[in-house]
Amino acid sequence: MSNCFEIKCSSSKSLARSGVLHTAHVDVVTPFFMPVATKGAVKFVTHPQLQKEMNVECLISNAFINYLKPGLSLIEKAGGLHKFVSWDKALFTDSGGFQLILDQFIHKVTDKGVYFKNPFDKSIELVTPAKATLIQNSLGSDVAMCLDHQPLFGKSRVDYLDSAIRTIEWAQECKKAHEENEGKLNKKQLLFGIAQGGVHKDIRCKCALALHKVGFDAVALGGFGIGEAQVDMYSIIKEVKKVLPENNATYIMGIGSPIEILNAVENGADMFDSAYPTRMARHGLIFTHNGQIKIERAFHKDFFIPLDEECDCFVCKNYTRAYLHHLFKTHEQNGLMLLSYHNTYFITNLMKEIRVAINENRFEKFKSDFEKKYSKKDN
Ligand SMILES: [Zn+2]
């Protein structure tokens, strides 16, 4: 384990902690949330808005999608993924991730690797662990993620065990390739392993420990957010943390709802990514301090208040629910932009509030106050 992560403050009442992830481009304060820029862009939100207005310090992009289009040679010509997408803060790349469980992308998985369907020309391509690593080395991201095998939710214990074993074998190959390529474009590129095992505590813990022994910069937890009970996820995080060193930067992949983030943080999680906030916004589901609202409801038609009276984003400062309801109902794209901005701002600001609360040793109170208000129904 490298010393890429430092714990700054630990709560005296829970496993919550704040810290810093040191990356080649920037130090990122934790806990943090990464908006998802699968193709190099966060849907309906621009990079200057993220960097300058929201202080987002880290994004995650999908290595395989970038590899297909615009392709590695173009991105290398641009000087790497950071330069190509005009992002100078931290950048994670996931090698397959969520796409691995989508029929649209996956053809089959064997011990050699993943046979992907190219959605652009329908060809089939084998991505081995070494290839997934080389792609990320060429993109020059700050954190590369190992190729992992995530079974569909609800598979049998044997399937989860098989996928965990395969994930460990692939991770060893990723580590070897990463060392051979010496980071290629980004000499300080970190490499994280991904523990699988569904909600089976013993499989998760064994997988996490085996990955730790391989020697990654951190061991992340993948395969959540696809149908498991939330309580199972929190207890898995807690159990896995027991077998890993305290200073393992604990990245919970695919989690992005306020309540899930708060509970994961309480159990010692440090970083998150999800398309959830922007996807919800495009469906008109808006985060507010008084619970989630559905902007399409007739109730908001002549409601001349901001989306969230406690939010100080430019959308809440300048526009009313009535106007945003009108834009949403008339399918005006500008509405999707404003709603996506607010949800991304909300979750980024929540992370800031979480960090401050941990640093002031009042996280648990902050969490229960937030949850009480957020659980209000009928908005
Ligand atoms: Zn707002």
mmCIF file of C-alpha atoms and ligand atoms in Angstrom:
data_model
loop_
_atom_site.group_PDB
_atom_site.id
_atom_site.type_symbol
_atom_site.label_atom_id
_atom_site.label_comp_id
_atom_site.label_asym_id
_atom_site.label_seq_id
_atom_site.Cartn_x
_atom_site.Cartn_y
_atom_site.Cartn_z
ATOM 1 C CA MET A 1 0.000 0.000 0.000
ATOM 2 C CA SER A 2 1.364 3.407 -0.954
ATOM 3 C CA ASN A 3 0.993 6.512 1.139
ATOM 4 C CA CYS A 4 -1.395 8.151 -1.323
ATOM 5 C CA PHE A 5 -3.992 8.605 1.412
ATOM 6 C CA GLU A 6 -3.738 10.417 4.723
ATOM 7 C CA ILE A 7 -6.373 10.490 7.415
ATOM 8 C CA LYS A 8 -6.870 13.958 8.847
ATOM 9 C CA CYS A 9 -9.651 13.625 11.440
ATOM 10 C CA SER A 10 -11.463 10.554 12.763
ATOM 11 C CA SER A 11 -14.833 10.712 14.453
ATOM 12 C CA SER A 12 -14.920 9.613 18.084
ATOM 13 C CA LYS A 13 -18.451 8.178 17.679
ATOM 14 C CA SER A 14 -18.343 6.306 14.358
ATOM 15 C CA LEU A 15 -15.934 5.149 11.662
ATOM 16 C CA ALA A 16 -16.314 8.443 9.741
ATOM 17 C CA ARG A 17 -13.046 10.159 8.863
ATOM 18 C CA SER A 18 -11.760 12.987 6.714
ATOM 19 C CA GLY A 19 -8.488 12.961 4.858
ATOM 20 C CA VAL A 20 -6.568 13.704 1.690
ATOM 21 C CA LEU A 21 -5.993 11.622 -1.438
ATOM 22 C CA HIS A 22 -2.693 12.658 -3.036
ATOM 23 C CA THR A 23 -2.832 12.400 -6.824
ATOM 24 C CA ALA A 24 -0.438 13.545 -9.538
ATOM 25 C CA HIS A 25 -2.635 16.527 -10.438
ATOM 26 C CA VAL A 26 -4.105 17.663 -7.152
ATOM 27 C CA ASP A 27 -4.670 16.664 -3.528
ATOM 28 C CA VAL A 28 -8.335 15.791 -3.100
ATOM 29 C CA VAL A 29 -9.949 16.227 0.303
ATOM 30 C CA THR A 30 -12.076 13.307 1.454
ATOM 31 C CA PRO A 31 -14.798 12.176 1.726
ATOM 32 C CA PHE A 32 -15.562 13.295 -1.830
ATOM 33 C CA PHE A 33 -18.000 12.508 -4.615
ATOM 34 C CA MET A 34 -16.941 12.210 -8.262
ATOM 35 C CA PRO A 35 -19.422 13.185 -10.961
ATOM 36 C CA VAL A 36 -19.373 10.682 -13.811
ATOM 37 C CA ALA A 37 -17.996 11.791 -17.167
ATOM 38 C CA THR A 38 -18.272 8.473 -19.015
ATOM 39 C CA LYS A 39 -17.391 9.916 -22.424
ATOM 40 C CA GLY A 40 -15.355 12.784 -20.960
ATOM 41 C CA ALA A 41 -18.310 15.037 -20.128
ATOM 42 C CA VAL A 42 -20.752 15.196 -17.216
ATOM 43 C CA LYS A 43 -24.192 15.316 -18.818
ATOM 44 C CA PHE A 44 -25.522 18.916 -18.990
ATOM 45 C CA VAL A 45 -22.811 20.341 -16.687
ATOM 46 C CA THR A 46 -19.626 21.972 -17.982
ATOM 47 C CA HIS A 47 -16.111 21.544 -16.602
ATOM 48 C CA PRO A 48 -15.682 25.232 -15.646
ATOM 49 C CA GLN A 49 -18.979 25.001 -13.716
ATOM 50 C CA LEU A 50 -17.706 21.923 -11.890
ATOM 51 C CA GLN A 51 -14.204 23.261 -11.202
ATOM 52 C CA LYS A 52 -14.774 26.944 -10.583
ATOM 53 C CA GLU A 53 -18.321 27.183 -9.288
ATOM 54 C CA MET A 54 -18.675 23.930 -7.364
ATOM 55 C CA ASN A 55 -15.044 23.175 -6.461
ATOM 56 C CA VAL A 56 -15.334 19.625 -7.755
ATOM 57 C CA GLU A 57 -11.830 18.210 -7.490
ATOM 58 C CA CYS A 58 -12.264 14.842 -9.155
ATOM 59 C CA LEU A 59 -14.140 13.223 -12.045
ATOM 60 C CA ILE A 60 -14.339 9.644 -13.275
ATOM 61 C CA SER A 61 -14.356 8.654 -16.921
ATOM 62 C CA ASN A 62 -14.733 5.293 -18.610
ATOM 63 C CA ALA A 63 -11.512 3.986 -20.132
ATOM 64 C CA PHE A 64 -13.087 1.531 -22.531
ATOM 65 C CA ILE A 65 -15.572 4.043 -23.962
ATOM 66 C CA ASN A 66 -12.742 6.557 -24.535
ATOM 67 C CA TYR A 67 -10.656 3.815 -26.115
ATOM 68 C CA LEU A 68 -13.449 3.117 -28.621
ATOM 69 C CA LYS A 69 -14.231 6.750 -29.361
ATOM 70 C CA PRO A 70 -12.405 9.031 -29.986
ATOM 71 C CA GLY A 71 -9.676 6.371 -29.623
ATOM 72 C CA LEU A 72 -6.322 6.260 -27.861
ATOM 73 C CA SER A 73 -4.211 7.711 -30.670
ATOM 74 C CA LEU A 74 -6.287 10.897 -30.742
ATOM 75 C CA ILE A 75 -6.251 11.258 -26.948
ATOM 76 C CA GLU A 76 -2.480 10.638 -26.880
ATOM 77 C CA LYS A 77 -2.056 13.241 -29.612
ATOM 78 C CA ALA A 78 -3.971 15.702 -27.421
ATOM 79 C CA GLY A 79 -1.533 14.933 -24.582
ATOM 80 C CA GLY A 80 -3.742 12.621 -22.532
ATOM 81 C CA LEU A 81 -7.286 12.545 -21.269
ATOM 82 C CA HIS A 82 -6.900 15.537 -18.926
ATOM 83 C CA LYS A 83 -5.808 17.785 -21.792
ATOM 84 C CA PHE A 84 -8.294 16.343 -24.257
ATOM 85 C CA VAL A 85 -11.291 17.037 -22.023
ATOM 86 C CA SER A 86 -9.813 20.233 -20.480
ATOM 87 C CA TRP A 87 -9.767 19.033 -16.884
ATOM 88 C CA ASP A 88 -6.757 19.848 -14.738
ATOM 89 C CA LYS A 89 -7.831 18.367 -11.421
ATOM 90 C CA ALA A 90 -7.938 14.693 -10.439
ATOM 91 C CA LEU A 91 -9.326 12.109 -12.829
ATOM 92 C CA PHE A 92 -10.167 8.458 -12.212
ATOM 93 C CA THR A 93 -10.733 5.977 -15.015
ATOM 94 C CA ASP A 94 -12.717 2.807 -14.628
ATOM 95 C CA SER A 95 -11.742 -0.038 -16.889
ATOM 96 C CA GLY A 96 -15.140 -1.517 -17.494
ATOM 97 C CA GLY A 97 -17.147 -1.115 -14.396
ATOM 98 C CA PHE A 98 -20.852 -0.788 -14.615
ATOM 99 C CA GLN A 99 -20.780 -1.325 -18.368
ATOM 100 C CA LEU A 100 -19.631 -4.869 -17.663
ATOM 101 C CA ILE A 101 -23.069 -5.867 -16.514
ATOM 102 C CA LEU A 102 -24.940 -4.249 -19.363
ATOM 103 C CA ASP A 103 -26.008 -6.470 -22.212
ATOM 104 C CA GLN A 104 -25.424 -3.570 -24.535
ATOM 105 C CA PHE A 105 -21.668 -3.856 -23.945
ATOM 106 C CA ILE A 106 -20.822 -7.312 -22.780
ATOM 107 C CA HIS A 107 -20.586 -10.323 -24.993
ATOM 108 C CA LYS A 108 -19.040 -12.839 -22.609
ATOM 109 C CA VAL A 109 -16.528 -13.146 -19.777
ATOM 110 C CA THR A 110 -13.850 -15.824 -19.704
ATOM 111 C CA ASP A 111 -10.745 -16.232 -17.547
ATOM 112 C CA LYS A 112 -8.792 -14.364 -20.240
ATOM 113 C CA GLY A 113 -10.846 -11.204 -19.937
ATOM 114 C CA VAL A 114 -14.026 -9.555 -21.139
ATOM 115 C CA TYR A 115 -15.320 -9.812 -24.663
ATOM 116 C CA PHE A 116 -16.914 -6.427 -25.231
ATOM 117 C CA LYS A 117 -19.420 -5.518 -27.880
ATOM 118 C CA ASN A 118 -18.328 -2.348 -29.598
ATOM 119 C CA PRO A 119 -21.608 -0.378 -29.595
ATOM 120 C CA PHE A 120 -20.409 1.743 -32.513
ATOM 121 C CA ASP A 121 -19.606 -0.934 -35.079
ATOM 122 C CA LYS A 122 -20.962 -4.068 -33.309
ATOM 123 C CA SER A 123 -17.569 -5.814 -33.458
ATOM 124 C CA ILE A 124 -16.427 -7.975 -30.533
ATOM 125 C CA GLU A 125 -13.180 -7.226 -28.781
ATOM 126 C CA LEU A 126 -11.328 -9.045 -26.012
ATOM 127 C CA VAL A 127 -10.146 -6.728 -23.250
ATOM 128 C CA THR A 128 -7.622 -8.511 -21.058
ATOM 129 C CA PRO A 129 -6.499 -7.133 -17.681
ATOM 130 C CA ALA A 130 -3.199 -6.081 -19.303
ATOM 131 C CA LYS A 131 -5.026 -4.269 -22.094
ATOM 132 C CA ALA A 132 -7.422 -2.522 -19.672
ATOM 133 C CA THR A 133 -4.356 -1.305 -17.774
ATOM 134 C CA LEU A 134 -2.484 -0.169 -20.877
ATOM 135 C CA ILE A 135 -5.543 1.815 -22.020
ATOM 136 C CA GLN A 136 -5.648 3.643 -18.683
ATOM 137 C CA ASN A 137 -1.867 4.181 -18.723
ATOM 138 C CA SER A 138 -2.250 5.775 -22.151
ATOM 139 C CA LEU A 139 -5.109 7.996 -20.984
ATOM 140 C CA GLY A 140 -2.902 9.218 -18.127
ATOM 141 C CA SER A 141 -5.609 9.291 -15.468
ATOM 142 C CA ASP A 142 -4.593 9.903 -11.847
ATOM 143 C CA VAL A 143 -6.203 6.717 -10.612
ATOM 144 C CA ALA A 144 -6.587 3.626 -12.776
ATOM 145 C CA MET A 145 -8.983 0.890 -11.693
ATOM 146 C CA CYS A 146 -8.278 -2.809 -12.211
ATOM 147 C CA LEU A 147 -10.443 -4.795 -14.585
ATOM 148 C CA ASP A 148 -12.885 -6.628 -12.344
ATOM 149 C CA HIS A 149 -15.691 -9.066 -12.849
ATOM 150 C CA GLN A 150 -18.999 -8.002 -11.410
ATOM 151 C CA PRO A 151 -21.776 -10.591 -11.496
ATOM 152 C CA LEU A 152 -25.386 -9.562 -11.964
ATOM 153 C CA PHE A 153 -27.240 -8.934 -8.725
ATOM 154 C CA GLY A 154 -29.063 -11.988 -7.455
ATOM 155 C CA LYS A 155 -26.610 -14.590 -8.792
ATOM 156 C CA SER A 156 -25.740 -17.569 -6.625
ATOM 157 C CA ARG A 157 -23.000 -17.630 -4.002
ATOM 158 C CA VAL A 158 -20.921 -19.826 -6.327
ATOM 159 C CA ASP A 159 -21.138 -17.162 -9.044
ATOM 160 C CA TYR A 160 -19.970 -14.490 -6.610
ATOM 161 C CA LEU A 161 -17.112 -16.699 -5.489
ATOM 162 C CA ASP A 162 -16.073 -17.377 -9.091
ATOM 163 C CA SER A 163 -16.165 -13.696 -9.946
ATOM 164 C CA ALA A 164 -14.123 -12.807 -6.855
ATOM 165 C CA ILE A 165 -11.450 -15.386 -7.731
ATOM 166 C CA ARG A 166 -11.351 -14.158 -11.315
ATOM 167 C CA THR A 167 -11.165 -10.555 -10.100
ATOM 168 C CA ILE A 168 -8.110 -11.388 -7.951
ATOM 169 C CA GLU A 169 -6.352 -13.171 -10.841
ATOM 170 C CA TRP A 170 -7.067 -10.283 -13.189
ATOM 171 C CA ALA A 171 -5.900 -7.796 -10.568
ATOM 172 C CA GLN A 172 -2.498 -9.517 -10.415
ATOM 173 C CA GLU A 173 -2.212 -9.168 -14.195
ATOM 174 C CA CYS A 174 -3.248 -5.498 -13.994
ATOM 175 C CA LYS A 175 -0.590 -4.839 -11.363
ATOM 176 C CA LYS A 176 2.099 -6.522 -13.475
ATOM 177 C CA ALA A 177 1.120 -4.527 -16.581
ATOM 178 C CA HIS A 178 1.023 -1.296 -14.579
ATOM 179 C CA GLU A 179 4.570 -1.892 -13.353
ATOM 180 C CA GLU A 180 5.831 -2.832 -16.824
ATOM 181 C CA ASN A 181 4.278 0.253 -18.427
ATOM 182 C CA GLU A 182 5.618 2.444 -15.590
ATOM 183 C CA GLY A 183 2.509 4.566 -15.633
ATOM 184 C CA LYS A 184 3.322 5.546 -19.269
ATOM 185 C CA LEU A 185 1.845 9.048 -19.580
ATOM 186 C CA ASN A 186 1.329 9.707 -15.857
ATOM 187 C CA LYS A 187 4.310 8.357 -13.919
ATOM 188 C CA LYS A 188 2.489 8.863 -10.643
ATOM 189 C CA GLN A 189 -0.697 7.119 -11.734
ATOM 190 C CA LEU A 190 -2.210 5.185 -8.836
ATOM 191 C CA LEU A 191 -3.745 1.749 -9.302
ATOM 192 C CA PHE A 192 -6.680 0.593 -7.183
ATOM 193 C CA GLY A 193 -7.914 -2.987 -6.894
ATOM 194 C CA ILE A 194 -11.669 -3.653 -6.733
ATOM 195 C CA ALA A 195 -13.061 -6.151 -4.229
ATOM 196 C CA GLN A 196 -16.113 -8.091 -5.365
ATOM 197 C CA GLY A 197 -18.269 -10.656 -3.566
ATOM 198 C CA GLY A 198 -21.765 -9.162 -3.504
ATOM 199 C CA VAL A 199 -23.281 -9.196 -0.032
ATOM 200 C CA HIS A 200 -21.331 -12.290 1.042
ATOM 201 C CA LYS A 201 -19.138 -10.951 3.818
ATOM 202 C CA ASP A 202 -16.626 -13.802 3.782
ATOM 203 C CA ILE A 203 -16.080 -13.576 0.002
ATOM 204 C CA ARG A 204 -15.777 -9.787 0.125
ATOM 205 C CA CYS A 205 -13.286 -9.867 2.980
ATOM 206 C CA LYS A 206 -11.149 -12.609 1.431
ATOM 207 C CA CYS A 207 -11.167 -10.814 -1.914
ATOM 208 C CA ALA A 208 -10.223 -7.485 -0.302
ATOM 209 C CA LEU A 209 -7.419 -9.044 1.723
ATOM 210 C CA ALA A 210 -6.030 -10.927 -1.285
ATOM 211 C CA LEU A 211 -6.010 -7.673 -3.291
ATOM 212 C CA HIS A 212 -4.312 -5.822 -0.466
ATOM 213 C CA LYS A 213 -1.575 -8.462 -0.496
ATOM 214 C CA VAL A 214 -1.073 -7.961 -4.241
ATOM 215 C CA GLY A 215 -0.044 -4.435 -3.283
ATOM 216 C CA PHE A 216 -2.369 -1.805 -4.707
ATOM 217 C CA ASP A 217 -2.462 1.864 -3.787
ATOM 218 C CA ALA A 218 -5.924 1.133 -2.370
ATOM 219 C CA VAL A 219 -8.641 -1.499 -2.453
ATOM 220 C CA ALA A 220 -12.072 -0.246 -3.580
ATOM 221 C CA LEU A 221 -15.450 -1.957 -3.251
ATOM 222 C CA GLY A 222 -17.341 -2.518 -6.490
ATOM 223 C CA GLY A 223 -20.636 -4.033 -7.458
ATOM 224 C CA PHE A 224 -22.921 -1.954 -5.253
ATOM 225 C CA GLY A 225 -25.907 0.125 -6.280
ATOM 226 C CA ILE A 226 -27.419 -2.609 -8.434
ATOM 227 C CA GLY A 227 -30.204 -3.933 -6.241
ATOM 228 C CA GLU A 228 -28.747 -5.070 -2.923
ATOM 229 C CA ALA A 229 -30.343 -3.882 0.335
ATOM 230 C CA GLN A 230 -28.705 -0.711 1.626
ATOM 231 C CA VAL A 231 -28.127 -2.183 5.094
ATOM 232 C CA ASP A 232 -26.185 -5.052 3.512
ATOM 233 C CA MET A 233 -23.926 -2.576 1.776
ATOM 234 C CA TYR A 234 -23.171 -0.690 5.010
ATOM 235 C CA SER A 235 -22.354 -3.852 6.923
ATOM 236 C CA ILE A 236 -20.116 -5.094 4.093
ATOM 237 C CA ILE A 237 -18.183 -1.807 4.144
ATOM 238 C CA LYS A 238 -17.726 -2.141 7.891
ATOM 239 C CA GLU A 239 -16.559 -5.772 7.671
ATOM 240 C CA VAL A 240 -14.170 -5.216 4.774
ATOM 241 C CA LYS A 241 -12.569 -2.303 6.569
ATOM 242 C CA LYS A 242 -11.662 -4.644 9.436
ATOM 243 C CA VAL A 243 -9.377 -6.717 7.201
ATOM 244 C CA LEU A 244 -7.723 -3.742 5.472
ATOM 245 C CA PRO A 245 -5.253 -1.243 6.945
ATOM 246 C CA GLU A 246 -6.886 1.822 8.454
ATOM 247 C CA ASN A 247 -5.305 4.088 5.857
ATOM 248 C CA ASN A 248 -6.818 2.203 2.907
ATOM 249 C CA ALA A 249 -8.571 4.874 0.831
ATOM 250 C CA THR A 250 -12.033 3.324 0.784
ATOM 251 C CA TYR A 251 -13.745 4.002 -2.520
ATOM 252 C CA ILE A 252 -17.328 2.720 -2.794
ATOM 253 C CA MET A 253 -18.075 2.561 -6.491
ATOM 254 C CA GLY A 254 -21.450 3.450 -7.989
ATOM 255 C CA ILE A 255 -23.013 5.157 -4.958
ATOM 256 C CA GLY A 256 -24.510 8.639 -5.260
ATOM 257 C CA SER A 257 -27.668 9.187 -3.204
ATOM 258 C CA PRO A 258 -27.374 11.511 -0.181
ATOM 259 C CA ILE A 259 -28.592 8.900 2.328
ATOM 260 C CA GLU A 260 -26.345 6.128 0.997
ATOM 261 C CA ILE A 261 -23.332 8.431 1.049
ATOM 262 C CA LEU A 262 -24.000 9.522 4.647
ATOM 263 C CA ASN A 263 -24.339 5.927 5.841
ATOM 264 C CA ALA A 264 -21.291 4.755 3.925
ATOM 265 C CA VAL A 265 -19.242 7.642 5.376
ATOM 266 C CA GLU A 266 -20.421 6.654 8.858
ATOM 267 C CA ASN A 267 -18.954 3.221 8.153
ATOM 268 C CA GLY A 268 -15.614 4.606 7.032
ATOM 269 C CA ALA A 269 -16.002 5.216 3.280
ATOM 270 C CA ASP A 270 -13.907 7.973 1.698
ATOM 271 C CA MET A 271 -14.938 8.353 -1.938
ATOM 272 C CA PHE A 272 -17.857 7.761 -4.263
ATOM 273 C CA ASP A 273 -18.941 8.075 -7.869
ATOM 274 C CA SER A 274 -22.303 7.758 -9.536
ATOM 275 C CA ALA A 275 -24.340 9.086 -12.424
ATOM 276 C CA TYR A 276 -27.284 9.102 -9.995
ATOM 277 C CA PRO A 277 -27.482 12.877 -9.297
ATOM 278 C CA THR A 278 -27.467 13.881 -12.967
ATOM 279 C CA ARG A 279 -29.628 10.958 -14.085
ATOM 280 C CA MET A 280 -32.207 11.819 -11.400
ATOM 281 C CA ALA A 281 -32.145 15.450 -12.530
ATOM 282 C CA ARG A 282 -32.937 14.434 -16.102
ATOM 283 C CA HIS A 283 -35.933 12.560 -14.726
ATOM 284 C CA GLY A 284 -37.008 15.639 -12.772
ATOM 285 C CA LEU A 285 -36.081 14.168 -9.365
ATOM 286 C CA ILE A 286 -34.423 16.899 -7.366
ATOM 287 C CA PHE A 287 -32.436 16.717 -4.132
ATOM 288 C CA THR A 288 -33.394 19.303 -1.512
ATOM 289 C CA HIS A 289 -32.629 19.681 2.184
ATOM 290 C CA ASN A 290 -36.308 18.872 2.804
ATOM 291 C CA GLY A 291 -36.315 15.681 0.764
ATOM 292 C CA GLN A 292 -36.455 14.759 -2.890
ATOM 293 C CA ILE A 293 -38.996 16.572 -5.049
ATOM 294 C CA LYS A 294 -40.534 15.698 -8.425
ATOM 295 C CA ILE A 295 -40.468 18.887 -10.443
ATOM 296 C CA GLU A 296 -43.073 17.607 -12.913
ATOM 297 C CA ARG A 297 -45.809 17.484 -10.262
ATOM 298 C CA ALA A 298 -48.656 19.950 -10.862
ATOM 299 C CA PHE A 299 -48.079 21.110 -7.296
ATOM 300 C CA HIS A 300 -45.015 23.096 -8.504
ATOM 301 C CA LYS A 301 -46.821 24.812 -11.410
ATOM 302 C CA ASP A 302 -47.338 28.105 -9.592
ATOM 303 C CA PHE A 303 -44.875 27.621 -6.755
ATOM 304 C CA PHE A 304 -42.651 30.688 -6.881
ATOM 305 C CA ILE A 305 -39.923 29.480 -4.552
ATOM 306 C CA PRO A 306 -36.467 28.025 -5.374
ATOM 307 C CA LEU A 307 -35.929 24.274 -5.772
ATOM 308 C CA ASP A 308 -34.237 24.331 -2.374
ATOM 309 C CA GLU A 309 -34.406 27.419 -0.177
ATOM 310 C CA GLU A 310 -31.269 26.307 1.665
ATOM 311 C CA CYS A 311 -29.200 25.891 -1.511
ATOM 312 C CA ASP A 312 -27.048 28.788 -2.730
ATOM 313 C CA CYS A 313 -26.417 27.520 -6.266
ATOM 314 C CA PHE A 314 -27.144 29.908 -9.138
ATOM 315 C CA VAL A 315 -30.242 27.929 -10.106
ATOM 316 C CA CYS A 316 -31.769 28.312 -6.647
ATOM 317 C CA LYS A 317 -30.730 31.977 -6.507
ATOM 318 C CA ASN A 318 -32.250 32.859 -9.875
ATOM 319 C CA TYR A 319 -35.133 30.577 -10.765
ATOM 320 C CA THR A 320 -38.423 29.371 -9.307
ATOM 321 C CA ARG A 321 -39.913 25.894 -9.206
ATOM 322 C CA ALA A 322 -42.754 27.207 -11.380
ATOM 323 C CA TYR A 323 -40.298 28.156 -14.155
ATOM 324 C CA LEU A 324 -38.308 24.919 -13.871
ATOM 325 C CA HIS A 325 -41.569 22.931 -13.873
ATOM 326 C CA HIS A 326 -42.549 24.717 -17.083
ATOM 327 C CA LEU A 327 -39.166 24.003 -18.734
ATOM 328 C CA PHE A 328 -39.317 20.359 -17.690
ATOM 329 C CA LYS A 329 -42.902 19.852 -18.869
ATOM 330 C CA THR A 330 -42.139 21.435 -22.242
ATOM 331 C CA HIS A 331 -38.966 19.346 -22.679
ATOM 332 C CA GLU A 332 -36.810 22.438 -22.873
ATOM 333 C CA GLN A 333 -33.165 21.267 -22.740
ATOM 334 C CA ASN A 334 -32.222 24.311 -20.712
ATOM 335 C CA GLY A 335 -34.350 22.891 -17.903
ATOM 336 C CA LEU A 336 -32.294 19.688 -17.850
ATOM 337 C CA MET A 337 -29.142 21.773 -17.647
ATOM 338 C CA LEU A 338 -30.429 23.791 -14.674
ATOM 339 C CA LEU A 339 -31.718 20.718 -12.830
ATOM 340 C CA SER A 340 -28.478 18.776 -13.442
ATOM 341 C CA TYR A 341 -26.499 21.745 -12.150
ATOM 342 C CA HIS A 342 -28.501 21.923 -8.923
ATOM 343 C CA ASN A 343 -28.289 18.179 -8.160
ATOM 344 C CA THR A 344 -24.547 18.103 -8.808
ATOM 345 C CA TYR A 345 -24.056 21.220 -6.691
ATOM 346 C CA PHE A 346 -26.212 19.741 -3.928
ATOM 347 C CA ILE A 347 -24.223 16.521 -3.664
ATOM 348 C CA THR A 348 -20.875 18.339 -3.907
ATOM 349 C CA ASN A 349 -21.959 20.757 -1.191
ATOM 350 C CA LEU A 350 -23.202 17.863 0.945
ATOM 351 C CA MET A 351 -19.699 16.350 0.790
ATOM 352 C CA LYS A 352 -18.246 19.661 1.928
ATOM 353 C CA GLU A 353 -20.688 19.793 4.848
ATOM 354 C CA ILE A 354 -19.816 16.191 5.729
ATOM 355 C CA ARG A 355 -16.083 17.013 5.779
ATOM 356 C CA VAL A 356 -16.599 20.071 7.974
ATOM 357 C CA ALA A 357 -18.831 18.071 10.339
ATOM 358 C CA ILE A 358 -16.213 15.297 10.643
ATOM 359 C CA ASN A 359 -13.447 17.839 11.251
ATOM 360 C CA GLU A 360 -15.549 19.399 14.016
ATOM 361 C CA ASN A 361 -16.408 15.948 15.446
ATOM 362 C CA ARG A 362 -20.153 16.404 14.973
ATOM 363 C CA PHE A 363 -20.756 14.201 11.923
ATOM 364 C CA GLU A 364 -23.301 11.881 13.579
ATOM 365 C CA LYS A 365 -25.475 14.821 14.675
ATOM 366 C CA PHE A 366 -25.185 16.350 11.213
ATOM 367 C CA LYS A 367 -26.205 13.010 9.661
ATOM 368 C CA SER A 368 -29.255 12.504 11.870
ATOM 369 C CA ASP A 369 -30.416 16.118 11.378
ATOM 370 C CA PHE A 370 -29.984 15.797 7.611
ATOM 371 C CA GLU A 371 -31.811 12.457 7.477
ATOM 372 C CA LYS A 372 -34.713 13.729 9.558
ATOM 373 C CA LYS A 373 -35.364 16.590 7.150
ATOM 374 C CA TYR A 374 -34.530 14.630 4.017
ATOM 375 C CA SER A 375 -37.023 11.878 4.793
ATOM 376 C CA LYS A 376 -39.970 14.279 4.507
ATOM 377 C CA LYS A 377 -42.425 12.883 2.008
ATOM 378 C CA ASP A 378 -44.896 14.360 -0.429
ATOM 379 C CA ASN A 379 -42.884 17.010 -2.170
HETATM 380 ZN ZN ZN B 1 -29.594 24.733 -5.918
#
